[in-house]
Amino acid sequence: MKNDTIHLAGVYTRTVMRSWFQYSVDAILRSLAVFIREAVGIVVIYFSMLKFESLNGWNIHELMFLFSLLFLTYGILILFFTGMRDFWKTVRDGSFDRFILRPRGLLFQLIFSNADWFAAIGHGGLGIVLFLISAGKAGIVWNAGTVIYYILAVIGGVLIQGAMFVFVAALNIYLLQTDSLVTLFYWDMRKFAGYPISIFHRAIQFCMIYVVPFAFVNYFPSQYLLRKEDMAGYPAVYLYLTPVVGVCMYLAAYGFWRYSLRFYKSSGN
Amino acid sequence: MLFFEDVQKFVLSDINIHVPQGISLGLIGPSGSGKTTFLKLACGLLKPTTGSIHIMGRIPVKKRRELGSMMGAFFADLPFFQEADTVEGNFRDRKCIYRMEDAVFEKEYAELSERLDFRSFEKEQVKQLSLGQRRRAELGALFLTKPKLLLLDEPYEGLDQIGKDSLRELLVQRQAEGLTFVISSHNMEEISALCDRIALLDQGSLRYYGDRELLLKHFAPNEVMEISFSGNLPDLEDLPLKRYTLQQNKLTLTYNANYVTSAELLAHILEQTTVTAVTTRKSGLADAVTGLAAGMGKTTGKEEGE
């Protein structure tokens, strides 16, 4: 049974990749377009930062490292959660009904039946580039301990954001139109997450830690590796919580999703 | 096999129906009468507001996955395939989703692609197919997994003549092997040729459920006989005819087959004149539905006649 599930995931993934990479030039250009779109924002910040010594004690390399986690986690995340991000489309065009009629798990089908590979390459690629630029210069001591910490933090960061997508998809069952909600809670909040949260007003900090916890995606993991002074304003235990927050949030979102499915109504009629 | 008890949902009200295994049910009624809602309830896409539904002893919305492996459902308005993938690719996905053995899959695929004639475009992407081609492939995919129950919503829509013929053959053959199916359609002639039972929905209520023959007999008992004769015009006074028309030497008689048989009529006429040609025609299902739509008025009319 277990092997069978992995096999099916493989079959789905092959199908998805075939359709995304059917036209290779198109695939390269569109991935590049995503990469450039995201990179331009970073370049602007990079040149602005050249004029300043630091931002609340963070130098330019440390800031780039902060960004790299954000892009890297999104690059991985979108391979698994495109179906949740675009759930409202799936409902609207009736594909979700098709999934319901099949003898397989719904979340499984949503996760593996689509993956935005261009976003994955664009965001993930930028994440890797930023990591390579900054990881050496930001003064991180890389040893077995920090490497393991880093990997767990990335997994945690993926789960935290994945949970947000699952949560919004579940909300979609009640509200039918949630793309503006995604823009507000995910994309707009994410704009704050590129910077050390200590530079923001208290209310925003609160949001970033307890409401839409992007702080656990990149700020606290970076703090563990960089140990900047502004960490003094937060409980030290937060440095270690990213994987825990990730798993807890994901389980909660999954529970909410399962509960919400009871209220799903087929479209049409 | 399929069991609805006091089901209420949207336009549908007080639906009680029981379809035993191996029976084919034709679902007819004007658009908006609840046919699609009925089928969506049966496959668990919708939950009844009140009442209960059991499919193979299970509640569809609760045993979605278990039932999904044993039944197939087709809705003309729902996407069925992955658009960007090829026809064959979609079939192979389905093989994995439904956990089919390789050998079984290859055998079924070869047979279905032959019968529904989609071998020639199996390597093409679904989005490039014409509607007729797409429908044939979709129906093939439905039969692939050998379901015990098939729910088909307007499967004839967009299907070309070859497709219609193949679908009918497949349904008949699979029914002989134990398949139960429910098919909704506007095309009553197709249904009347195919289904053992008919359910007639009108504005959400079940106006008739039962044998196809009974429906025909009850609501469209009329037959039409055309007689060409040479010689005297026969005397028709004593015959229980609904009406007759005379055109030169051709007589058209319309009568209620419940009261008089064609043999009796013909015998009576042969006594009086020389008949050169005879044809009789039974009313179709469409006439029956019209009769039913006319409703109670017609029934009471009949009682008065008696």
XYZ file of N, CA, C and O in Angstrom, chain B residues 67-254:
752
model
N -16.320 3.590 -2.272
C -17.256 3.541 -3.387
C -16.585 3.945 -4.692
O -16.887 3.403 -5.749
N -15.659 4.904 -4.586
C -14.976 5.387 -5.789
C -14.280 4.287 -6.562
O -14.191 4.336 -7.783
N -13.801 3.265 -5.832
C -13.092 2.195 -6.521
C -14.057 1.212 -7.173
O -13.670 0.412 -8.007
N -15.337 1.276 -6.782
C -16.303 0.305 -7.306
C -17.282 0.910 -8.301
O -18.029 0.194 -8.943
N -17.306 2.244 -8.374
C -18.258 2.838 -9.308
C -17.587 3.888 -10.181
O -16.493 4.359 -9.886
N -18.234 4.197 -11.264
C -17.728 5.229 -12.151
C -18.816 6.254 -12.362
O -19.996 5.917 -12.365
N -18.418 7.520 -12.485
C -19.414 8.553 -12.718
C -18.922 9.480 -13.807
O -17.752 9.831 -13.850
N -19.828 9.837 -14.669
C -19.482 10.758 -15.736
C -20.487 11.902 -15.759
O -21.694 11.685 -15.764
N -19.957 13.122 -15.729
C -20.815 14.301 -15.842
C -20.325 15.141 -17.012
O -19.148 15.492 -17.079
N -21.241 15.445 -17.904
C -20.845 16.187 -19.103
C -20.217 17.530 -18.744
O -19.388 18.042 -19.483
N -20.577 18.098 -17.586
C -20.068 19.434 -17.261
C -18.844 19.411 -16.339
O -18.364 20.454 -15.939
N -18.339 18.236 -16.015
C -17.127 18.175 -15.195
C -15.943 17.723 -16.051
O -16.094 16.853 -16.888
N -14.763 18.325 -15.816
C -13.598 17.853 -16.573
C -13.257 16.443 -16.120
O -13.398 16.104 -14.955
N -12.837 15.636 -17.050
C -12.606 14.239 -16.722
C -11.127 13.904 -16.812
O -10.593 13.145 -16.029
N -10.462 14.514 -17.784
C -9.051 14.218 -18.031
C -8.164 15.389 -17.624
O -8.613 16.518 -17.505
N -6.878 15.072 -17.482
C -5.844 16.088 -17.355
C -5.612 16.637 -18.765
O -5.150 15.916 -19.645
N -5.952 17.910 -18.956
C -5.970 18.472 -20.308
C -4.619 18.408 -21.024
O -4.543 18.134 -22.207
N -3.543 18.678 -20.281
C -2.234 18.808 -20.927
C -1.613 17.454 -21.246
O -0.650 17.374 -21.995
N -2.177 16.397 -20.684
C -1.599 15.074 -20.884
C -2.248 14.402 -22.098
O -3.318 14.798 -22.550
N -1.592 13.362 -22.601
C -2.155 12.642 -23.744
C -3.279 11.721 -23.279
O -3.442 11.484 -22.080
N -4.022 11.217 -24.253
C -5.106 10.280 -23.942
C -4.523 9.059 -23.232
O -4.981 8.646 -22.163
N -3.465 8.510 -23.813
C -2.868 7.306 -23.249
C -2.316 7.592 -21.846
O -2.476 6.792 -20.921
N -1.683 8.755 -21.706
C -1.141 9.149 -20.398
C -2.230 9.195 -19.346
O -2.048 8.724 -18.219
N -3.390 9.742 -19.721
C -4.509 9.794 -18.790
C -4.980 8.405 -18.384
O -5.331 8.165 -17.235
N -4.988 7.489 -19.358
C -5.379 6.118 -19.045
C -4.377 5.468 -18.091
O -4.761 4.741 -17.180
N -3.086 5.749 -18.309
C -2.069 5.149 -17.439
C -2.156 5.713 -16.017
O -1.960 4.983 -15.044
N -2.450 7.002 -15.922
C -2.683 7.586 -14.592
C -3.823 6.848 -13.891
O -3.742 6.509 -12.718
N -4.872 6.643 -14.675
C -6.055 5.995 -14.116
C -5.751 4.577 -13.645
O -6.272 4.127 -12.633
N -4.895 3.917 -14.385
C -4.476 2.570 -14.015
C -3.857 2.579 -12.610
O -4.159 1.721 -11.780
N -3.006 3.561 -12.343
C -2.367 3.668 -11.025
C -3.370 4.062 -9.954
O -3.385 3.506 -8.865
N -4.207 5.056 -10.291
C -5.163 5.560 -9.306
C -6.084 4.436 -8.836
O -6.405 4.326 -7.664
N -6.472 3.576 -9.777
C -7.402 2.501 -9.436
C -6.707 1.174 -9.156
O -7.339 0.136 -9.088
N -5.372 1.239 -9.032
C -4.582 0.053 -8.675
C -4.863 -1.144 -9.573
O -5.164 -2.237 -9.114
N -4.774 -0.936 -10.878
C -5.024 -2.048 -11.815
C -3.738 -2.825 -12.079
O -2.661 -2.257 -12.134
N -3.904 -4.122 -12.278
C -2.772 -4.968 -12.671
C -2.363 -4.589 -14.097
O -3.213 -4.277 -14.924
N -1.062 -4.674 -14.372
C -0.561 -4.324 -15.706
C -1.265 -5.106 -16.812
O -1.741 -4.529 -17.786
N -1.342 -6.431 -16.623
C -1.892 -7.286 -17.670
C -3.363 -6.960 -17.928
O -3.804 -6.878 -19.079
N -4.103 -6.768 -16.841
C -5.523 -6.443 -16.968
C -5.684 -5.120 -17.710
O -6.507 -4.982 -18.615
N -4.832 -4.163 -17.321
C -4.910 -2.848 -17.960
C -4.666 -2.950 -19.460
O -5.445 -2.423 -20.254
N -3.586 -3.641 -19.843
C -3.239 -3.723 -21.265
C -4.373 -4.356 -22.071
O -4.720 -3.895 -23.143
N -4.968 -5.400 -21.502
C -6.045 -6.099 -22.191
C -7.261 -5.177 -22.360
O -7.808 -5.034 -23.449
N -7.659 -4.538 -21.256
C -8.823 -3.652 -21.294
C -8.581 -2.476 -22.237
O -9.450 -2.086 -22.998
N -7.369 -1.919 -22.124
C -7.059 -0.732 -22.929
C -7.124 -1.071 -24.412
O -7.677 -0.310 -25.209
N -6.546 -2.229 -24.778
C -6.550 -2.641 -26.183
C -7.982 -2.791 -26.675
O -8.341 -2.312 -27.759
N -8.812 -3.423 -25.836
C -10.190 -3.665 -26.264
C -10.980 -2.357 -26.394
O -11.638 -2.102 -27.402
N -10.865 -1.508 -25.368
C -11.656 -0.274 -25.355
C -11.207 0.703 -26.435
O -12.023 1.357 -27.077
N -9.891 0.797 -26.641
C -9.409 1.746 -27.646
C -9.843 1.303 -29.043
O -10.053 2.122 -29.924
N -10.004 -0.008 -29.185
C -10.501 -0.540 -30.453
C -11.991 -0.221 -30.606
O -12.431 0.345 -31.595
N -12.749 -0.560 -29.587
C -14.209 -0.435 -29.684
C -14.683 0.999 -29.729
O -15.650 1.323 -30.404
N -14.035 1.850 -28.953
C -14.451 3.251 -28.965
C -13.598 4.066 -29.933
O -13.730 5.281 -30.012
N -12.708 3.372 -30.626
C -11.983 3.974 -31.735
C -11.190 5.224 -31.334
O -11.345 6.274 -31.940
N -10.361 5.093 -30.277
C -9.513 6.245 -29.948
C -8.021 5.934 -30.054
O -7.177 6.721 -29.666
N -7.722 4.768 -30.623
C -6.328 4.399 -30.804
C -5.581 5.404 -31.689
O -4.449 5.769 -31.421
N -6.274 5.908 -32.713
C -5.621 6.777 -33.694
C -5.154 8.102 -33.090
O -4.256 8.732 -33.605
N -5.776 8.535 -31.983
C -5.335 9.803 -31.392
C -4.881 9.635 -29.941
O -4.915 10.565 -29.155
N -4.432 8.434 -29.593
C -4.050 8.188 -28.198
C -2.810 8.972 -27.774
O -2.601 9.212 -26.591
N -1.985 9.379 -28.743
C -0.767 10.121 -28.389
C -0.977 11.635 -28.384
O -0.053 12.401 -28.176
N -2.211 12.048 -28.681
C -2.468 13.490 -28.706
C -2.899 13.992 -27.345
O -3.478 13.264 -26.550
N -2.609 15.276 -27.112
C -3.043 15.884 -25.858
C -4.559 16.015 -25.861
O -5.164 16.301 -26.892
N -5.141 15.840 -24.704
C -6.595 15.885 -24.599
C -7.145 17.223 -25.089
O -8.169 17.285 -25.748
N -6.418 18.315 -24.789
C -6.946 19.631 -25.157
C -7.015 19.851 -26.663
O -7.666 20.764 -27.124
N -6.325 18.987 -27.434
C -6.350 19.150 -28.888
C -7.442 18.330 -29.560
O -7.620 18.399 -30.761
N -8.174 17.547 -28.779
C -9.178 16.663 -29.375
C -10.476 17.403 -29.670
O -10.788 18.411 -29.039
N -11.226 16.877 -30.629
C -12.580 17.382 -30.851
C -13.475 16.812 -29.753
O -13.099 15.850 -29.073
N -14.645 17.416 -29.601
C -15.535 16.982 -28.522
C -15.907 15.509 -28.665
O -15.921 14.759 -27.695
N -16.190 15.093 -29.902
C -16.570 13.703 -30.140
C -15.461 12.734 -29.760
O -15.699 11.720 -29.102
N -14.230 13.085 -30.142
C -13.075 12.241 -29.800
C -12.895 12.177 -28.293
O -12.676 11.120 -27.712
N -12.990 13.339 -27.680
C -12.790 13.422 -26.234
C -13.813 12.560 -25.495
O -13.474 11.793 -24.604
N -15.062 12.668 -25.906
C -16.117 11.894 -25.249
C -15.855 10.393 -25.357
O -16.046 9.643 -24.411
N -15.415 9.957 -26.535
C -15.167 8.526 -26.721
C -14.080 8.044 -25.772
O -14.204 6.996 -25.138
N -13.019 8.850 -25.675
C -11.916 8.475 -24.783
C -12.362 8.484 -23.323
O -12.023 7.591 -22.541
N -13.154 9.499 -22.950
C -13.626 9.602 -21.575
C -14.472 8.396 -21.182
O -14.319 7.831 -20.100
N -15.362 8.020 -22.093
C -16.223 6.876 -21.790
C -15.392 5.606 -21.699
O -15.644 4.735 -20.865
N -14.376 5.515 -22.542
C -13.464 4.380 -22.467
C -12.812 4.297 -21.099
O -12.734 3.227 -20.491
N -12.370 5.453 -20.604
C -11.708 5.500 -19.295
C -12.664 5.064 -18.182
O -12.259 4.466 -17.189
N -13.946 5.363 -18.369
C -14.945 4.961 -17.375
C -15.074 3.438 -17.295
O -15.167 2.870 -16.221
N -15.071 2.806 -18.454
C -15.231 1.353 -18.483
C -13.960 0.621 -18.073
O -14.006 -0.522 -17.659
N -12.824 1.314 -18.214
C -11.519 0.700 -17.968
C -11.447 -0.011 -16.627
O -10.925 -1.120 -16.524
N -11.994 0.632 -15.593
C -11.810 0.120 -14.243
C -12.863 -0.911 -13.849
O -12.947 -1.290 -12.687
N -13.670 -1.335 -14.813
C -14.703 -2.350 -14.568
C -15.578 -2.051 -13.348
O -15.617 -2.825 -12.387
N -16.246 -0.921 -13.364
C -17.063 -0.569 -12.198
C -18.299 -1.461 -12.084
O -18.736 -2.048 -13.079
N -18.812 -1.559 -10.856
C -20.052 -2.318 -10.636
C -21.267 -1.448 -10.890
O -22.351 -1.940 -11.169
N -21.044 -0.135 -10.736
C -22.145 0.814 -10.943
C -21.622 1.987 -11.762
O -20.565 2.531 -11.480
N -22.380 2.348 -12.781
C -21.998 3.500 -13.598
C -23.104 4.546 -13.533
O -24.287 4.216 -13.686
N -22.704 5.788 -13.302
C -23.660 6.886 -13.317
C -23.274 7.808 -14.465
O -22.180 8.360 -14.476
N -24.144 7.931 -15.437
C -23.809 8.700 -16.632
C -24.773 9.866 -16.799
O -25.982 9.672 -16.952
N -24.224 11.067 -16.766
C -25.051 12.261 -16.933
C -24.876 12.789 -18.351
O -23.804 13.261 -18.704
N -25.900 12.694 -19.130
C -25.890 13.174 -20.519
C -24.675 12.672 -21.310
O -23.950 13.468 -21.912
N -24.434 11.373 -21.320
C -23.235 10.887 -22.024
C -23.334 11.028 -23.542
O -22.328 11.000 -24.228
N -24.549 11.176 -24.045
C -24.698 11.256 -25.500
C -24.385 12.633 -26.039
O -24.166 12.808 -27.221
N -24.374 13.623 -25.143
C -24.109 14.992 -25.575
C -22.697 15.069 -26.170
O -21.715 14.756 -25.517
N -22.625 15.473 -27.413
C -21.326 15.622 -28.055
C -20.756 14.337 -28.612
O -19.694 14.348 -29.226
N -21.428 13.238 -28.379
C -20.923 11.949 -28.858
C -21.381 11.733 -30.308
O -22.533 11.972 -30.635
N -20.459 11.290 -31.160
C -20.845 11.041 -32.547
C -21.531 9.671 -32.671
O -21.620 8.914 -31.716
N -22.007 9.378 -33.894
C -22.832 8.183 -34.075
C -22.064 6.896 -33.732
O -22.592 6.012 -33.064
N -20.799 6.829 -34.156
C -19.992 5.632 -33.842
C -19.893 5.485 -32.328
O -20.044 4.401 -31.775
N -19.650 6.607 -31.678
C -19.535 6.609 -30.221
C -20.816 6.142 -29.561
O -20.796 5.336 -28.630
N -21.945 6.632 -30.056
C -23.239 6.242 -29.478
C -23.458 4.737 -29.601
O -23.874 4.072 -28.663
N -23.159 4.223 -30.802
C -23.347 2.785 -31.024
C -22.436 1.973 -30.111
O -22.862 0.993 -29.499
N -21.158 2.400 -30.034
C -20.218 1.647 -29.205
C -20.623 1.698 -27.740
O -20.527 0.703 -27.026
N -21.074 2.873 -27.299
C -21.484 3.016 -25.904
C -22.643 2.074 -25.598
O -22.644 1.374 -24.583
N -23.600 2.040 -26.495
C -24.757 1.169 -26.264
C -24.328 -0.295 -26.185
O -24.703 -1.020 -25.271
N -23.480 -0.690 -27.143
C -22.993 -2.078 -27.136
C -22.268 -2.411 -25.840
O -22.483 -3.464 -25.238
N -21.382 -1.492 -25.436
C -20.609 -1.734 -24.218
C -21.517 -1.862 -22.999
O -21.343 -2.746 -22.165
N -22.506 -0.959 -22.919
C -23.413 -0.987 -21.774
C -24.190 -2.294 -21.732
O -24.323 -2.915 -20.678
N -24.685 -2.714 -22.884
C -25.460 -3.951 -22.946
C -24.589 -5.137 -22.537
O -24.983 -5.975 -21.728
N -23.374 -5.163 -23.072
C -22.471 -6.269 -22.776
C -22.102 -6.311 -21.291
O -22.157 -7.351 -20.637
N -21.748 -5.137 -20.751
C -21.342 -5.092 -19.343
C -22.518 -5.371 -18.410
O -22.349 -5.900 -17.320
N -23.699 -4.984 -18.848
C -24.874 -5.267 -18.023
C -25.084 -6.775 -17.905
O -25.425 -7.289 -16.844
N -24.823 -7.474 -19.004
C -24.933 -8.934 -18.986
C -23.910 -9.531 -18.016
O -24.112 -10.604 -17.459
N -22.812 -8.796 -17.799
C -21.784 -9.273 -16.866
C -22.025 -8.754 -15.443
O -21.183 -8.914 -14.568
N -23.157 -8.092 -15.237
C -23.508 -7.694 -13.879
C -23.499 -6.219 -13.577
O -23.754 -5.800 -12.453
N -23.186 -5.387 -14.571
C -23.147 -3.941 -14.335
C -24.553 -3.372 -14.091
O -25.517 -3.794 -14.714
N -24.636 -2.452 -13.146
C -25.848 -1.677 -12.941
C -25.542 -0.283 -13.461
O -24.455 0.225 -13.199
N -26.439 0.332 -14.198
C -26.147 1.713 -14.585
C -27.368 2.617 -14.595
O -28.497 2.179 -14.765
N -27.073 3.885 -14.348
C -28.100 4.920 -14.402
C -27.645 5.918 -15.445
O -26.495 6.353 -15.440
N -28.527 6.232 -16.366
C -28.143 7.115 -17.456
C -29.205 8.199 -17.598
O -30.389 7.923 -17.564
N -28.749 9.432 -17.659
C -29.717 10.509 -17.867
C -29.510 11.057 -19.258
O -28.380 11.103 -19.755
N -30.589 11.419 -19.892
C -30.469 11.920 -21.259
C -31.737 12.623 -21.685
O -32.820 12.370 -21.179
N -31.561 13.531 -22.633
C -32.736 14.121 -23.276
C -33.250 13.186 -24.362
O -34.402 13.247 -24.755
N -32.306 12.379 -24.858
C -32.642 11.532 -25.987
C -33.406 10.289 -25.522
O -32.834 9.293 -25.132
N -34.747 10.391 -25.588
C -35.560 9.329 -25.021
C -35.501 8.063 -25.844
O -35.651 6.968 -25.334
N -35.270 8.217 -27.128
C -35.224 7.021 -27.971
C -34.036 6.151 -27.568
O -34.147 4.943 -27.462
N -32.886 6.799 -27.319
C -31.700 6.061 -26.888
C -31.999 5.302 -25.599
O -31.677 4.137 -25.452
N -32.606 6.018 -24.671
C -32.884 5.426 -23.379
C -33.892 4.296 -23.489
O -33.738 3.243 -22.880
N -34.904 4.514 -24.298
C -35.952 3.493 -24.359
C -35.411 2.206 -24.970
O -35.879 1.124 -24.681
N -34.373 2.336 -25.804
C -33.811 1.124 -26.396
C -32.892 0.406 -25.420
O -32.566 -0.749 -25.593
N -32.454 1.112 -24.382
C -31.358 0.636 -23.555
C -31.768 0.210 -22.152
O -31.192 -0.726 -21.600
N -32.751 0.886 -21.584
C -32.950 0.753 -20.137
C -34.130 -0.143 -19.781
O -35.163 -0.122 -20.437
N -33.939 -0.912 -18.700
C -35.017 -1.772 -18.210
C -36.091 -0.941 -17.521
O -37.261 -1.218 -17.605
N -35.604 0.073 -16.799
C -36.552 0.887 -16.041
C -36.378 2.356 -16.382
O -35.320 2.772 -16.811
N -37.419 3.074 -16.143
C -37.409 4.506 -16.414
C -37.800 5.250 -15.142
O -38.711 4.829 -14.425
N -37.063 6.320 -14.855
C -37.489 7.229 -13.794
C -37.737 8.565 -14.458
O -36.876 9.079 -15.164
N -38.927 9.092 -14.255
C -39.264 10.358 -14.889
C -39.331 11.445 -13.828
O -40.111 11.369 -12.885
N -38.459 12.432 -13.978
C -38.425 13.539 -13.025
C -39.103 14.745 -13.645
O -38.885 15.049 -14.820
N -39.926 15.393 -12.860
C -40.553 16.606 -13.341
C -40.574 17.606 -12.199
O -41.174 17.351 -11.151
N -39.895 18.728 -12.376
C -39.788 19.763 -11.346
C -39.403 19.188 -9.990
O -39.967 19.552 -8.956
N -38.499 18.243 -10.019
C -37.949 17.741 -8.770
C -38.709 16.602 -8.128
O -38.270 16.062 -7.130
N -39.850 16.233 -8.698
C -40.512 15.068 -8.099
C -40.539 13.914 -9.091
O -40.538 14.108 -10.299
N -40.542 12.738 -8.511
C -40.486 11.522 -9.306
C -41.898 11.205 -9.766
O -42.737 10.757 -8.993
N -42.146 11.444 -11.063
C -43.512 11.257 -11.564
C -43.783 9.806 -11.916
O -44.921 9.347 -11.887
N -42.728 9.112 -12.292
C -42.912 7.705 -12.625
C -41.620 6.970 -12.355
O -40.541 7.457 -12.643
N -41.701 5.821 -11.733
C -40.533 4.955 -11.650
C -40.998 3.525 -11.812
O -41.859 3.061 -11.064
N -40.456 2.853 -12.796
C -40.854 1.470 -12.982
C -40.418 0.956 -14.331
O -39.562 1.548 -14.998
N -41.036 -0.146 -14.698
C -40.710 -0.813 -15.942
C -40.919 0.093 -17.143
O -41.880 0.840 -17.185
N -40.025 -0.046 -18.103
C -40.186 0.733 -19.327
C -41.458 0.294 -20.058
O -42.263 1.112 -20.501
N -41.682 -1.026 -20.137
C -42.845 -1.541 -20.854
C -44.143 -1.036 -20.244
O -45.073 -0.668 -20.938
N -44.130 -1.009 -18.903
C -45.326 -0.582 -18.187
C -45.633 0.882 -18.473
O -46.793 1.271 -18.651
N -44.572 1.666 -18.540
C -44.752 3.084 -18.829
C -45.385 3.255 -20.202
O -46.337 4.018 -20.382
N -44.844 2.489 -21.147
C -45.364 2.586 -22.502
C -46.826 2.167 -22.552
O -47.660 2.809 -23.157
N -47.111 1.071 -21.848
C -48.457 0.522 -21.889
C -49.458 1.452 -21.198
O -50.566 1.657 -21.660
N -48.964 2.020 -20.084
C -49.846 2.829 -19.270
C -50.121 4.190 -19.878
O -51.223 4.685 -19.857
N -49.048 4.770 -20.375
C -49.200 6.172 -20.766
C -49.179 6.385 -22.260
O -49.470 7.443 -22.741
N -48.789 5.373 -23.016
C -48.832 5.513 -24.466
C -49.340 4.228 -25.074
O -48.640 3.529 -25.773
N -50.580 3.900 -24.778
C -51.095 2.624 -25.285
C -51.528 2.704 -26.741
O -52.010 1.728 -27.289
N -51.310 3.843 -27.351
C -51.818 3.997 -28.714
C -50.957 3.291 -29.750
O -49.737 3.300 -29.673
N -51.630 2.707 -30.688
C -50.945 2.170 -31.851
C -51.581 2.773 -33.085
O -52.737 3.196 -33.065
N -50.788 2.803 -34.144
C -51.307 3.346 -35.397
C -51.188 2.262 -36.454
O -50.148 1.635 -36.585
N -52.271 2.027 -37.161
C -52.248 1.015 -38.217
C -52.599 1.682 -39.543
O -53.575 2.434 -39.629
N -51.784 1.414 -40.526
C -52.059 1.947 -41.863
C -52.442 0.794 -42.783
O -51.696 -0.181 -42.882
N -53.592 0.928 -43.391
C -54.093 -0.161 -44.240
C -54.371 0.382 -45.644
O -55.090 1.362 -45.803
N -53.769 -0.241 -46.625
C -54.134 0.077 -48.014
C -55.101 -1.004 -48.472
O -54.851 -2.187 -48.249
N -56.188 -0.594 -49.095
C -57.173 -1.603 -49.483
C -57.658 -1.325 -50.901
O -57.531 -0.217 -51.431
N -58.188 -2.356 -51.492
C -58.865 -2.166 -52.783
C -60.265 -2.752 -52.629
O -60.440 -3.828 -52.066
N -61.258 -2.030 -53.072
C -62.631 -2.511 -52.915
C -63.418 -1.559 -52.045
O -63.149 -0.356 -52.008
N -64.366 -2.127 -51.333
C -65.276 -1.289 -50.548
C -64.595 -0.671 -49.342
O -63.647 -1.228 -48.804
N -65.084 0.470 -48.955
C -64.644 1.068 -47.703
C -65.276 0.271 -46.572
O -66.485 0.108 -46.518
N -64.459 -0.302 -45.702
C -65.028 -1.125 -44.631
C -65.811 -0.289 -43.625
O -65.566 0.907 -43.470
N -66.726 -0.935 -42.995
C -67.535 -0.270 -41.965
C -66.754 -0.292 -40.662
O -66.365 -1.352 -40.170
N -66.496 0.895 -40.083
C -65.642 0.961 -38.888
C -66.447 1.318 -37.637
O -65.901 1.522 -36.572
N -67.743 1.381 -37.779
C -68.628 1.868 -36.716
C -68.418 1.173 -35.382
O -68.261 1.802 -34.355
N -68.323 -0.163 -35.386
C -68.310 -0.920 -34.127
C -66.948 -0.979 -33.451
O -66.829 -1.478 -32.347
N -65.913 -0.525 -34.165
C -64.565 -0.671 -33.619
C -64.242 0.435 -32.615
O -64.617 1.589 -32.822
N -63.512 0.080 -31.513
C -63.173 1.087 -30.500
C -61.964 1.929 -30.934
O -60.902 1.849 -30.355
N -62.132 2.697 -31.983
C -61.029 3.506 -32.504
C -60.995 4.876 -31.834
O -62.033 5.397 -31.429
N -59.792 5.440 -31.739
C -59.701 6.816 -31.241
C -60.004 7.773 -32.385
O -60.670 8.777 -32.230
N -59.420 7.472 -33.529
C -59.767 8.238 -34.738
C -59.315 7.477 -35.969
O -58.502 6.562 -35.886
N -59.846 7.850 -37.107
C -59.354 7.296 -38.357
C -59.368 8.358 -39.427
O -60.122 9.322 -39.356
N -58.439 8.205 -40.379
C -58.428 9.132 -41.517
C -58.406 8.300 -42.791
O -57.857 7.205 -42.822
N -58.993 8.841 -43.825
C -59.050 8.137 -45.103
C -58.432 9.024 -46.162
O -58.781 10.192 -46.313
N -57.443 8.468 -46.857
C -56.833 9.197 -47.972
C -56.849 8.273 -49.168
O -56.129 7.274 -49.176
N -57.658 8.601 -50.142
C -57.865 7.727 -51.314
C -58.165 6.308 -50.841
O -59.162 6.094 -50.179
N -57.274 5.353 -51.048
C -57.586 3.998 -50.584
C -56.670 3.577 -49.440
O -56.310 2.437 -49.299
N -56.246 4.587 -48.686
C -55.376 4.287 -47.556
C -56.044 4.767 -46.266
O -56.434 5.924 -46.147
N -56.133 3.835 -45.319
C -56.852 4.104 -44.085
C -55.853 4.141 -42.921
O -55.031 3.243 -42.792
N -55.894 5.190 -42.145
C -55.012 5.253 -40.977
C -55.853 5.188 -39.714
O -56.700 6.044 -39.477
N -55.597 4.148 -38.891
C -56.409 3.953 -37.683
C -55.555 4.174 -36.439
O -54.444 3.633 -36.340
N -56.047 4.937 -35.512
C -55.362 5.101 -34.229
C -56.257 4.511 -33.154
O -57.441 4.826 -33.098
